[in-house]
């Protein structure tokens, strides 16, 4: 039987003892969100996720979706859980109060909300995550009457959102999309084309679905520069009084807006998340942002979703770890190599075996490190909206740099951890009873969607490190080198500070190598990108563990802090050393890949 305890204490520690979040939130004007109220929100959300979401996770996996006559039917348990979320206001926590939202910091929604949601029911969590992304794009870029009409419906969750990018022949390479948008006299556009793999493209949990669709208006430049963004509702009701006047004229259908779902994919995991083929036939839509200027706006939504995807790696890894640990605690096999531990039992607990401890600790320590980095990043989303230009610029530069790392590193590690959790449970991990088998299938998509991890690595190495003459990187390296310098003379910190210093120096050298060799031969950069991204992720998590250690060294004689110090040691001794092997792989350059004869594959 699957269980899960929300790691509230972890967030309390990170937010208040490591990163002083409350002070930073107060500076940003979140007066109502002090230490106590944030802790209460996290706790209440954890209770809701445990009581309402967790019990339906297996139901969704087993029952899946109904599909008939172009309509997708969600499991009843999902509809109930969704309605409860709407009623209790859990879907619009970061939406503005004028739209009916809670006005909570993005930190809450992007980090603990996302982690708990994906831990307890990843298939359900994608619905509000997509709606939040659509909300953000339209409130920032759509014209006022569109925002006024749609934003409250998205904020409450009564209506849901999607992002429609992928087409049969255009996945990573979106410049090739064929969906067309023809301007109408009333200012609307008629959208025609087919999109595939659209998450939550059709379902019966919300009254209406708002699709954000990428399409090309004829006459624009080729490639991604000719792409525009449109808001296309599934339904246009003539008795619905909002929106543009033209939406309510007799020429528009009373019901379906030419939007139909012609199929849903059979897939490995997240069985209760519809993955739809969506057809748009002269569907009425409204331009969001400038004509031919849709890609940067869609990237804004994708960046939010990429951070949310990173949290899927962490969320699934955490619930898998908790269940694997609880199973291991009860399992007895073999004897302690140093001598029998429990003579009254036929065998000792498997926790006496070094290899079992290795597996569990890799998962635990990776999870805690990722959670720290997620928290450190989450507040930057709020700081991007700061009225203080310097704070906002710094946050924007860091988010640009950190987004591909969090997406790729957290999901790579998340998939590895869930795999390890299955391994540590032996045959029980492979069978369904304990849930890890489902988590293994569910988490796997996180490395693929929102841009594959290979593409994230290319974005980091090919764009983000050189953007604005290295401004993003400077904003990261300065605080890290300051921290290393401040702790140089602290003997107790040496075991954490020295390897961190070595990693940061290596990162600087590798970055220079990637840029200089990449200019002469772009394949150098492309062949090292994935290893560079992992190297970068390890150094960042090392920075988090060193910061955690510096806090915990001040607070001895308490198991919580002692465990954190032991985790930091485990990280630097057992996980971090892979970083230096990655450097050797990067330095080997493109030859071993590109000179391998293609015909011999
Ligand atoms: C369950 C599911 C849900 C999804 N939900 C949505 C959704 O809601 N909305 C939406 O629009 N899309 C969605 N997608 C699509 C998803 O984002 C794409 O599958 C993903 O971006 C990869 O595109 P692709 O499948 O076409 O692979 P391809 O682009 O064909 O890539 C194949 C391989 O080639 C690599 N590759 C491609 N180009 C390059 C390059 N230039 N350099 C190096 N390597 C490269 C890729 O990394 C990958 O390994 C979903 C997909 C799935 C499976």
PDB file of C-alpha atoms in Angstrom, residues 81 107 135 143 228 263 278 284 302 318 331 350 406 437 443 498 529 535 538 555 563:
ATOM      1  CA  UNK A  81     -10.583  15.551  -6.895  1.00  0.00           C
ATOM      2  CA  UNK A 107       7.838  30.246  -4.905  1.00  0.00           C
ATOM      3  CA  UNK A 135      -2.882  32.315 -17.199  1.00  0.00           C
ATOM      4  CA  UNK A 143      -5.257  42.484 -24.690  1.00  0.00           C
ATOM      5  CA  UNK A 228       2.430  33.625 -33.872  1.00  0.00           C
ATOM      6  CA  UNK A 263      -7.450  10.301 -30.729  1.00  0.00           C
ATOM      7  CA  UNK A 278      -6.106  17.944 -31.816  1.00  0.00           C
ATOM      8  CA  UNK A 284     -11.696  31.171 -34.073  1.00  0.00           C
ATOM      9  CA  UNK A 302       7.601  26.599 -21.649  1.00  0.00           C
ATOM     10  CA  UNK A 318      10.609  11.488  -3.253  1.00  0.00           C
ATOM     11  CA  UNK A 331      12.766  -6.650   4.921  1.00  0.00           C
ATOM     12  CA  UNK A 350      18.670  -5.367   4.743  1.00  0.00           C
ATOM     13  CA  UNK A 406      16.696  22.138 -13.448  1.00  0.00           C
ATOM     14  CA  UNK A 437       6.540   0.325 -10.623  1.00  0.00           C
ATOM     15  CA  UNK A 443       8.397   9.739 -14.284  1.00  0.00           C
ATOM     16  CA  UNK A 498      37.360  22.411  -1.055  1.00  0.00           C
ATOM     17  CA  UNK A 529      26.549  19.569 -23.882  1.00  0.00           C
ATOM     18  CA  UNK A 535      28.553  18.756 -14.435  1.00  0.00           C
ATOM     19  CA  UNK A 538      26.327  18.625  -9.730  1.00  0.00           C
ATOM     20  CA  UNK A 555      23.519  23.823  15.312  1.00  0.00           C
ATOM     21  CA  UNK A 563      21.644  14.035   9.452  1.00  0.00           C
TER      22      UNK A 563
END
